């Protein structure tokens, strides 16, 4: 399977007690610990379920939580981009 941005799009998002789960359009599933996302880790089930997919699944947005994730970064193990990590 070739890695391309076209294959790294979310189709579905859900959570268990400790993880964010993604179903990608090519059938792969990815889990990422919620602890990596401070705005998500303690949010209610209702707030977590209130997301939208942007860019045909390239991004995930939680309006009420002011959280945006870039799906290709999650697959590559990049959970955030901050000024501190960029300068390291």
Coordinates of N, CA and C in Angstrom, one line a residue:
X1 N 0.8 -1.2 0.0 CA 0.0 0.0 0.0 C 0.9 1.2 0.0
X2 N 0.6 2.2 -0.9 CA 1.3 3.4 -0.9 C 0.8 4.4 0.1
X3 N 1.7 5.1 0.8 CA 1.3 6.1 1.7 C 1.1 7.4 0.9
X4 N -0.1 7.9 1.0 CA -0.4 9.2 0.3 C -1.4 9.9 1.2
X5 N -1.5 11.2 1.0 CA -2.5 12.0 1.7 C -3.9 11.5 1.4
X6 N -4.1 11.0 0.2 CA -5.4 10.5 -0.2 C -5.9 9.3 0.7
X7 N -5.0 8.5 1.1 CA -5.3 7.3 2.0 C -5.5 7.7 3.4
X8 N -5.0 8.9 3.8 CA -5.0 9.2 5.2 C -6.1 10.2 5.5
X9 N -7.3 9.7 5.4 CA -8.5 10.5 5.7 C -9.4 9.7 6.6
X10 N -10.0 10.4 7.6 CA -10.9 9.8 8.6 C -12.3 9.6 8.0
X11 N -12.8 8.5 8.3 CA -14.2 8.2 7.9 C -15.1 8.2 9.2
X12 N -14.5 7.9 10.3 CA -15.3 7.8 11.6 C -14.3 8.1 12.7
X13 N -14.8 8.7 13.8 CA -14.1 9.0 15.0 C -14.9 8.5 16.2
X14 N -14.2 7.8 17.1 CA -14.9 7.4 18.3 C -13.8 7.3 19.4
X15 N -14.3 7.1 20.7 CA -13.5 7.1 21.8 C -13.8 5.9 22.7
X16 N -12.8 5.4 23.4 CA -13.0 4.5 24.5 C -12.5 5.3 25.8
X17 N -12.4 4.6 26.9 CA -12.0 5.3 28.1 C -10.6 6.0 27.9
X18 N -9.7 5.4 27.2 CA -8.4 6.0 27.2 C -7.9 6.4 25.8
X19 N -8.6 6.1 24.7 CA -8.1 6.3 23.4 C -9.1 7.1 22.5
X20 N -8.5 7.8 21.6 CA -9.2 8.3 20.4 C -9.0 7.3 19.3
X21 N -10.0 6.9 18.6 CA -10.0 5.9 17.5 C -10.4 6.5 16.2
X22 N -9.7 6.2 15.2 CA -10.1 6.6 13.8 C -10.3 5.4 12.9
X23 N -11.3 5.5 12.1 CA -11.4 4.5 11.0 C -11.1 5.3 9.7
X24 N -10.0 4.9 9.0 CA -9.6 5.6 7.8 C -10.4 5.1 6.6
X25 N -10.4 5.9 5.6 CA -11.2 5.5 4.4 C -10.7 4.3 3.7
X26 N -9.4 3.9 4.0 CA -8.9 2.7 3.3 C -9.1 1.5 4.2
X27 N -9.8 1.6 5.4 CA -10.1 0.5 6.3 C -9.2 0.3 7.5
X28 N -8.1 1.0 7.5 CA -7.2 1.0 8.6 C -7.8 1.6 9.8
X29 N -7.5 1.2 11.0 CA -7.9 1.8 12.3 C -6.7 2.3 13.0
X30 N -6.8 3.4 13.7 CA -5.7 4.0 14.4 C -6.2 4.4 15.8
X31 N -5.5 4.1 16.8 CA -5.8 4.6 18.1 C -4.7 5.5 18.6
X32 N -5.0 6.5 19.3 CA -4.1 7.4 19.9 C -4.5 7.7 21.3
X33 N -3.6 7.6 22.3 CA -4.1 7.9 23.7 C -4.6 9.3 23.9
X34 N -5.8 9.4 24.5 CA -6.4 10.7 24.8 C -5.6 11.6 25.6
X35 N -4.7 11.1 26.4 CA -3.8 11.9 27.2 C -3.0 12.9 26.4
X36 N -2.7 12.6 25.1 CA -2.0 13.5 24.2 C -2.8 14.8 23.9
X37 N -4.1 14.8 24.2 CA -4.9 15.9 23.8 C -5.6 16.4 25.0
X38 N -5.1 17.4 25.7 CA -5.6 17.9 26.9 C -7.1 18.3 26.8
X39 N -7.5 18.9 25.7 CA -8.9 19.3 25.5 C -9.8 18.1 25.3
X40 N -9.3 17.0 24.9 CA -10.2 15.8 24.7 C -10.2 14.9 25.9
X41 N -9.1 14.8 26.6 CA -9.0 13.8 27.6 C -10.1 13.8 28.7
X42 N -10.5 15.0 29.1 CA -11.5 15.0 30.2 C -12.9 15.5 29.7
X43 N -13.1 15.6 28.4 CA -14.3 16.1 27.8 C -15.4 15.0 28.0
X44 N -16.7 15.4 28.0 CA -17.8 14.5 28.2 C -18.0 13.7 26.9
X45 N -18.7 12.6 27.0 CA -19.0 11.8 25.8 C -19.8 12.7 24.7
X46 N -20.7 13.5 25.2 CA -21.5 14.3 24.3 C -20.6 15.3 23.5
X47 N -19.6 15.9 24.2 CA -18.7 16.9 23.5 C -17.8 16.1 22.6
X48 N -17.3 15.0 23.0 CA -16.4 14.2 22.1 C -17.1 13.7 20.8
X49 N -18.4 13.4 20.9 CA -19.2 13.0 19.8 C -19.6 14.1 18.8
X50 N -19.4 15.3 19.3 CA -19.8 16.5 18.5 C -18.6 17.0 17.7
X51 N -18.2 16.2 16.7 CA -17.1 16.6 15.9 C -17.5 16.7 14.4
X52 N -16.7 17.4 13.6 CA -16.9 17.4 12.2 C -15.6 17.1 11.5
X53 N -15.8 16.4 10.3 CA -14.6 16.1 9.5 C -14.5 17.2 8.5
X54 N -13.3 17.7 8.3 CA -13.0 18.7 7.3 C -12.1 18.2 6.2
X55 N -12.1 18.8 5.0 CA -11.2 18.5 4.0 C -11.4 17.0 3.5
X56 N -12.7 16.5 3.5 CA -13.0 15.2 3.1 C -12.3 14.2 4.1
X57 N -12.2 14.5 5.4 CA -11.6 13.6 6.4 C -10.1 13.9 6.7
X58 N -9.5 14.9 6.1 CA -8.1 15.2 6.4 C -8.0 15.8 7.8
X59 N -9.0 16.5 8.3 CA -9.0 17.2 9.6 C -10.2 16.8 10.4
X60 N -10.1 16.9 11.7 CA -11.2 16.7 12.7 C -11.3 17.9 13.5
X61 N -12.5 18.4 13.7 CA -12.7 19.6 14.4 C -13.8 19.4 15.5
X62 N -13.5 19.9 16.7 CA -14.5 19.9 17.8 C -14.7 21.4 18.1
X63 N -15.8 22.0 17.7 CA -16.1 23.4 17.8 C -16.2 23.8 19.3
X64 N -16.9 23.0 20.1 CA -17.1 23.4 21.5 C -15.9 23.2 22.3
X65 N -14.9 22.4 21.9 CA -13.7 22.2 22.6 C -12.5 23.0 22.0
X66 N -12.8 23.7 20.9 CA -11.7 24.4 20.2 C -10.5 23.6 19.9
X67 N -10.8 22.4 19.3 CA -9.7 21.4 19.0 C -9.7 21.0 17.6
X68 N -8.6 21.0 16.9 CA -8.4 20.6 15.5 C -7.3 19.6 15.4
X69 N -7.5 18.5 14.7 CA -6.5 17.5 14.5 C -6.3 17.3 13.0
X70 N -5.0 17.1 12.6 CA -4.7 16.8 11.2 C -4.4 15.3 11.1
X71 N -5.3 14.6 10.4 CA -5.2 13.1 10.4 C -3.9 12.6 10.0
X72 N -3.3 13.1 8.9 CA -1.9 12.6 8.5 C -0.9 12.7 9.6
X73 N -0.9 13.7 10.4 CA 0.0 13.9 11.5 C -0.2 12.8 12.6
X74 N -1.5 12.4 12.8 CA -1.8 11.4 13.8 C -1.2 10.1 13.4
X75 N -1.3 9.8 12.1 CA -0.7 8.5 11.6 C 0.8 8.5 11.7
X76 N 1.4 9.6 11.5 CA 2.9 9.7 11.6 C 3.4 9.9 13.1
X77 N 2.4 9.9 14.0 CA 2.8 10.0 15.4 C 3.1 11.4 15.9
X78 N 2.6 12.4 15.1 CA 2.8 13.8 15.5 C 1.4 14.2 16.1
X79 N 1.4 14.4 17.5 CA 0.1 14.8 18.1 C -0.1 16.2 18.3
X80 N 0.9 17.1 18.1 CA 0.7 18.5 18.2 C 1.9 19.2 17.5
X81 N 1.6 20.4 17.2 CA 2.7 21.3 16.7 C 2.7 22.5 17.6
X82 N 3.8 22.7 18.3 CA 3.9 23.9 19.2 C 5.2 24.6 18.9
X83 N 5.3 25.8 19.4 CA 6.5 26.6 19.2 C 7.7 25.9 19.9
X84 N 7.4 25.3 21.1 CA 8.5 24.7 21.8 C 9.0 23.5 21.0
X85 N 8.1 22.6 20.4 CA 8.6 21.5 19.7 C 9.2 21.8 18.4
X86 N 8.8 23.0 17.8 CA 9.4 23.4 16.5 C 10.8 23.9 16.7
X87 N 11.1 24.4 17.8 CA 12.4 25.0 18.0 C 13.4 24.0 18.6
X88 N 13.0 22.8 19.0 CA 13.9 21.8 19.6 C 14.7 21.1 18.5

